């Protein structure tokens, strides 16, 4: 009797069908996943955006010997080289080159001197939330 090596045409057909079904299921799951990711990205909570910005900016303001090099309406630059910039075209706030907030309608920086200390006032508007926060430089 001859040796039975290899696979039959029927088993090859079954393998191809099973692989096709597995690939189709994976493609379907991937499509649902990416659709849901896009929906989550579009639904941005204004309070979360403000909290994120506040965490970064407050951390920056707590550095010792920090000075304000330049403060304009849409950006502020500190002596340690860190820059916060609001770009109205894409509604984002950037810390240096990294986008830290999305869907921000307004962010205005203004520098003031109160009680002999440098103070930055930030007017922040995201969604229906509008906040004005004053940050004092730590000396």
PDB file of C-alpha atoms in Angstrom:
ATOM      1  CA  UNK A   1       0.000   0.000   0.000  1.00  0.00           C
ATOM      2  CA  UNK A   2       1.161   3.537  -0.782  1.00  0.00           C
ATOM      3  CA  UNK A   3       2.023   6.046   1.894  1.00  0.00           C
ATOM      4  CA  UNK A   4      -0.666   8.698   2.486  1.00  0.00           C
ATOM      5  CA  UNK A   5       1.300  11.969   2.623  1.00  0.00           C
ATOM      6  CA  UNK A   6      -0.102  15.457   2.209  1.00  0.00           C
ATOM      7  CA  UNK A   7      -3.623  16.788   2.483  1.00  0.00           C
ATOM      8  CA  UNK A   8      -6.696  16.077   0.440  1.00  0.00           C
ATOM      9  CA  UNK A   9      -8.590  18.605  -1.616  1.00  0.00           C
ATOM     10  CA  UNK A  10     -11.513  18.448   0.814  1.00  0.00           C
ATOM     11  CA  UNK A  11      -9.358  19.246   3.851  1.00  0.00           C
ATOM     12  CA  UNK A  12      -7.694  22.097   1.949  1.00  0.00           C
ATOM     13  CA  UNK A  13     -11.124  23.532   1.123  1.00  0.00           C
ATOM     14  CA  UNK A  14     -12.157  23.291   4.778  1.00  0.00           C
ATOM     15  CA  UNK A  15      -8.955  25.074   5.893  1.00  0.00           C
ATOM     16  CA  UNK A  16      -9.539  27.898   3.417  1.00  0.00           C
ATOM     17  CA  UNK A  17     -13.186  28.296   4.523  1.00  0.00           C
ATOM     18  CA  UNK A  18     -12.256  28.398   8.199  1.00  0.00           C
ATOM     19  CA  UNK A  19      -9.518  30.985   7.581  1.00  0.00           C
ATOM     20  CA  UNK A  20     -11.937  33.116   5.518  1.00  0.00           C
ATOM     21  CA  UNK A  21     -14.481  33.077   8.341  1.00  0.00           C
ATOM     22  CA  UNK A  22     -11.820  33.987  10.937  1.00  0.00           C
ATOM     23  CA  UNK A  23     -10.549  36.886   8.802  1.00  0.00           C
ATOM     24  CA  UNK A  24     -14.106  38.149   8.220  1.00  0.00           C
ATOM     25  CA  UNK A  25     -14.881  38.104  11.956  1.00  0.00           C
ATOM     26  CA  UNK A  26     -11.621  39.938  12.751  1.00  0.00           C
ATOM     27  CA  UNK A  27     -12.366  42.581  10.105  1.00  0.00           C
ATOM     28  CA  UNK A  28     -15.868  43.084  11.518  1.00  0.00           C
ATOM     29  CA  UNK A  29     -14.577  43.472  15.082  1.00  0.00           C
ATOM     30  CA  UNK A  30     -11.859  45.881  13.952  1.00  0.00           C
ATOM     31  CA  UNK A  31     -14.418  48.016  12.108  1.00  0.00           C
ATOM     32  CA  UNK A  32     -16.619  48.256  15.203  1.00  0.00           C
ATOM     33  CA  UNK A  33     -13.594  49.065  17.373  1.00  0.00           C
ATOM     34  CA  UNK A  34     -12.376  51.958  15.202  1.00  0.00           C
ATOM     35  CA  UNK A  35     -15.905  53.329  14.798  1.00  0.00           C
ATOM     36  CA  UNK A  36     -16.315  53.430  18.592  1.00  0.00           C
ATOM     37  CA  UNK A  37     -12.889  55.047  19.050  1.00  0.00           C
ATOM     38  CA  UNK A  38     -13.902  57.869  16.687  1.00  0.00           C
ATOM     39  CA  UNK A  39     -17.161  58.378  18.602  1.00  0.00           C
ATOM     40  CA  UNK A  40     -15.303  58.558  21.910  1.00  0.00           C
ATOM     41  CA  UNK A  41     -12.854  61.113  20.493  1.00  0.00           C
ATOM     42  CA  UNK A  42     -15.703  63.367  19.350  1.00  0.00           C
ATOM     43  CA  UNK A  43     -17.373  63.382  22.791  1.00  0.00           C
ATOM     44  CA  UNK A  44     -14.990  65.484  24.881  1.00  0.00           C
ATOM     45  CA  UNK A  45     -15.886  66.529  28.401  1.00  0.00           C
ATOM     46  CA  UNK A  46     -15.107  70.231  29.061  1.00  0.00           C
ATOM     47  CA  UNK A  47     -14.443  69.605  32.753  1.00  0.00           C
ATOM     48  CA  UNK A  48     -11.862  66.958  31.866  1.00  0.00           C
ATOM     49  CA  UNK A  49     -10.158  69.358  29.451  1.00  0.00           C
ATOM     50  CA  UNK A  50     -10.015  72.094  32.090  1.00  0.00           C
ATOM     51  CA  UNK A  51      -8.711  69.672  34.723  1.00  0.00           C
ATOM     52  CA  UNK A  52      -5.987  68.451  32.356  1.00  0.00           C
ATOM     53  CA  UNK A  53      -4.882  71.987  31.539  1.00  0.00           C
ATOM     54  CA  UNK A  54      -5.026  73.019  35.198  1.00  0.00           C
ATOM     55  CA  UNK A  55      -2.870  70.058  36.251  1.00  0.00           C
ATOM     56  CA  UNK A  56      -0.135  70.878  33.720  1.00  0.00           C
ATOM     57  CA  UNK A  57      -0.207  74.634  34.294  1.00  0.00           C
ATOM     58  CA  UNK A  58      -0.317  74.454  38.101  1.00  0.00           C
ATOM     59  CA  UNK A  59       2.627  72.036  38.045  1.00  0.00           C
ATOM     60  CA  UNK A  60       4.540  74.524  35.905  1.00  0.00           C
ATOM     61  CA  UNK A  61       3.760  77.432  38.203  1.00  0.00           C
ATOM     62  CA  UNK A  62       5.161  75.546  41.227  1.00  0.00           C
ATOM     63  CA  UNK A  63       8.725  75.520  39.863  1.00  0.00           C
ATOM     64  CA  UNK A  64      11.049  77.719  41.889  1.00  0.00           C
ATOM     65  CA  UNK A  65      12.791  80.694  40.266  1.00  0.00           C
ATOM     66  CA  UNK A  66      10.432  80.560  37.284  1.00  0.00           C
ATOM     67  CA  UNK A  67      10.036  83.783  35.320  1.00  0.00           C
ATOM     68  CA  UNK A  68       7.667  84.787  32.546  1.00  0.00           C
ATOM     69  CA  UNK A  69       9.635  85.591  29.411  1.00  0.00           C
ATOM     70  CA  UNK A  70       6.705  86.498  27.202  1.00  0.00           C
ATOM     71  CA  UNK A  71       2.954  86.562  27.670  1.00  0.00           C
ATOM     72  CA  UNK A  72       0.574  87.257  24.794  1.00  0.00           C
ATOM     73  CA  UNK A  73      -3.144  86.562  24.466  1.00  0.00           C
ATOM     74  CA  UNK A  74      -2.636  83.103  22.923  1.00  0.00           C
ATOM     75  CA  UNK A  75       0.628  81.995  24.507  1.00  0.00           C
ATOM     76  CA  UNK A  76       2.952  82.254  27.468  1.00  0.00           C
ATOM     77  CA  UNK A  77       6.654  81.359  27.574  1.00  0.00           C
ATOM     78  CA  UNK A  78       8.522  80.655  30.813  1.00  0.00           C
ATOM     79  CA  UNK A  79      12.213  80.962  31.649  1.00  0.00           C
ATOM     80  CA  UNK A  80      12.618  77.165  31.721  1.00  0.00           C
ATOM     81  CA  UNK A  81      11.726  77.056  28.010  1.00  0.00           C
ATOM     82  CA  UNK A  82       8.222  75.671  28.417  1.00  0.00           C
ATOM     83  CA  UNK A  83       5.595  77.295  26.246  1.00  0.00           C
ATOM     84  CA  UNK A  84       1.810  77.027  26.497  1.00  0.00           C
ATOM     85  CA  UNK A  85       0.028  78.004  23.289  1.00  0.00           C
ATOM     86  CA  UNK A  86      -3.633  78.121  22.302  1.00  0.00           C
ATOM     87  CA  UNK A  87      -4.243  77.594  18.584  1.00  0.00           C
ATOM     88  CA  UNK A  88      -7.787  78.675  17.629  1.00  0.00           C
ATOM     89  CA  UNK A  89      -7.685  76.964  14.211  1.00  0.00           C
ATOM     90  CA  UNK A  90      -7.656  73.469  15.709  1.00  0.00           C
ATOM     91  CA  UNK A  91      -9.062  74.451  19.124  1.00  0.00           C
ATOM     92  CA  UNK A  92      -6.130  72.964  20.985  1.00  0.00           C
ATOM     93  CA  UNK A  93      -3.802  73.922  23.798  1.00  0.00           C
ATOM     94  CA  UNK A  94      -0.198  72.808  23.414  1.00  0.00           C
ATOM     95  CA  UNK A  95       2.550  72.458  25.982  1.00  0.00           C
ATOM     96  CA  UNK A  96       5.631  72.913  23.816  1.00  0.00           C
ATOM     97  CA  UNK A  97       4.817  70.608  20.876  1.00  0.00           C
ATOM     98  CA  UNK A  98       2.410  68.263  22.696  1.00  0.00           C
ATOM     99  CA  UNK A  99      -1.333  68.812  22.478  1.00  0.00           C
ATOM    100  CA  UNK A 100      -2.785  68.586  25.983  1.00  0.00           C
ATOM    101  CA  UNK A 101      -6.372  69.821  25.390  1.00  0.00           C
ATOM    102  CA  UNK A 102      -8.933  69.487  22.587  1.00  0.00           C
ATOM    103  CA  UNK A 103     -12.079  71.348  21.573  1.00  0.00           C
ATOM    104  CA  UNK A 104     -11.209  74.522  23.485  1.00  0.00           C
ATOM    105  CA  UNK A 105     -13.174  77.512  22.258  1.00  0.00           C
ATOM    106  CA  UNK A 106     -11.112  80.155  24.048  1.00  0.00           C
ATOM    107  CA  UNK A 107      -7.957  80.375  26.114  1.00  0.00           C
ATOM    108  CA  UNK A 108      -6.548  83.825  26.870  1.00  0.00           C
ATOM    109  CA  UNK A 109      -3.403  84.387  28.931  1.00  0.00           C
ATOM    110  CA  UNK A 110      -2.719  87.727  30.636  1.00  0.00           C
ATOM    111  CA  UNK A 111       0.175  88.713  32.885  1.00  0.00           C
ATOM    112  CA  UNK A 112      -0.310  90.964  35.890  1.00  0.00           C
ATOM    113  CA  UNK A 113       1.616  92.077  38.962  1.00  0.00           C
ATOM    114  CA  UNK A 114      -0.275  91.692  42.253  1.00  0.00           C
ATOM    115  CA  UNK A 115       1.324  92.350  45.639  1.00  0.00           C
ATOM    116  CA  UNK A 116       4.747  92.416  43.973  1.00  0.00           C
ATOM    117  CA  UNK A 117       4.339  88.921  42.476  1.00  0.00           C
ATOM    118  CA  UNK A 118       3.891  87.869  38.866  1.00  0.00           C
ATOM    119  CA  UNK A 119       0.434  86.492  38.221  1.00  0.00           C
ATOM    120  CA  UNK A 120      -1.021  84.861  35.124  1.00  0.00           C
ATOM    121  CA  UNK A 121      -4.756  84.970  34.603  1.00  0.00           C
ATOM    122  CA  UNK A 122      -6.195  82.367  32.235  1.00  0.00           C
ATOM    123  CA  UNK A 123      -9.665  82.698  30.701  1.00  0.00           C
ATOM    124  CA  UNK A 124     -10.664  79.224  29.591  1.00  0.00           C
ATOM    125  CA  UNK A 125     -13.789  78.231  27.671  1.00  0.00           C
ATOM    126  CA  UNK A 126     -14.665  74.687  26.581  1.00  0.00           C
ATOM    127  CA  UNK A 127     -18.182  73.676  25.629  1.00  0.00           C
ATOM    128  CA  UNK A 128     -20.604  75.433  27.957  1.00  0.00           C
ATOM    129  CA  UNK A 129     -17.950  75.735  30.709  1.00  0.00           C
ATOM    130  CA  UNK A 130     -16.166  79.059  31.139  1.00  0.00           C
ATOM    131  CA  UNK A 131     -13.564  79.635  33.872  1.00  0.00           C
ATOM    132  CA  UNK A 132     -11.112  82.295  34.861  1.00  0.00           C
ATOM    133  CA  UNK A 133      -8.223  81.118  37.004  1.00  0.00           C
ATOM    134  CA  UNK A 134      -5.379  83.130  38.491  1.00  0.00           C
ATOM    135  CA  UNK A 135      -1.966  81.467  38.946  1.00  0.00           C
ATOM    136  CA  UNK A 136       0.782  83.055  41.058  1.00  0.00           C
ATOM    137  CA  UNK A 137       4.428  82.304  40.346  1.00  0.00           C
ATOM    138  CA  UNK A 138       6.254  80.653  43.212  1.00  0.00           C
ATOM    139  CA  UNK A 139       9.449  82.492  44.080  1.00  0.00           C
TER     140      UNK A 139
END
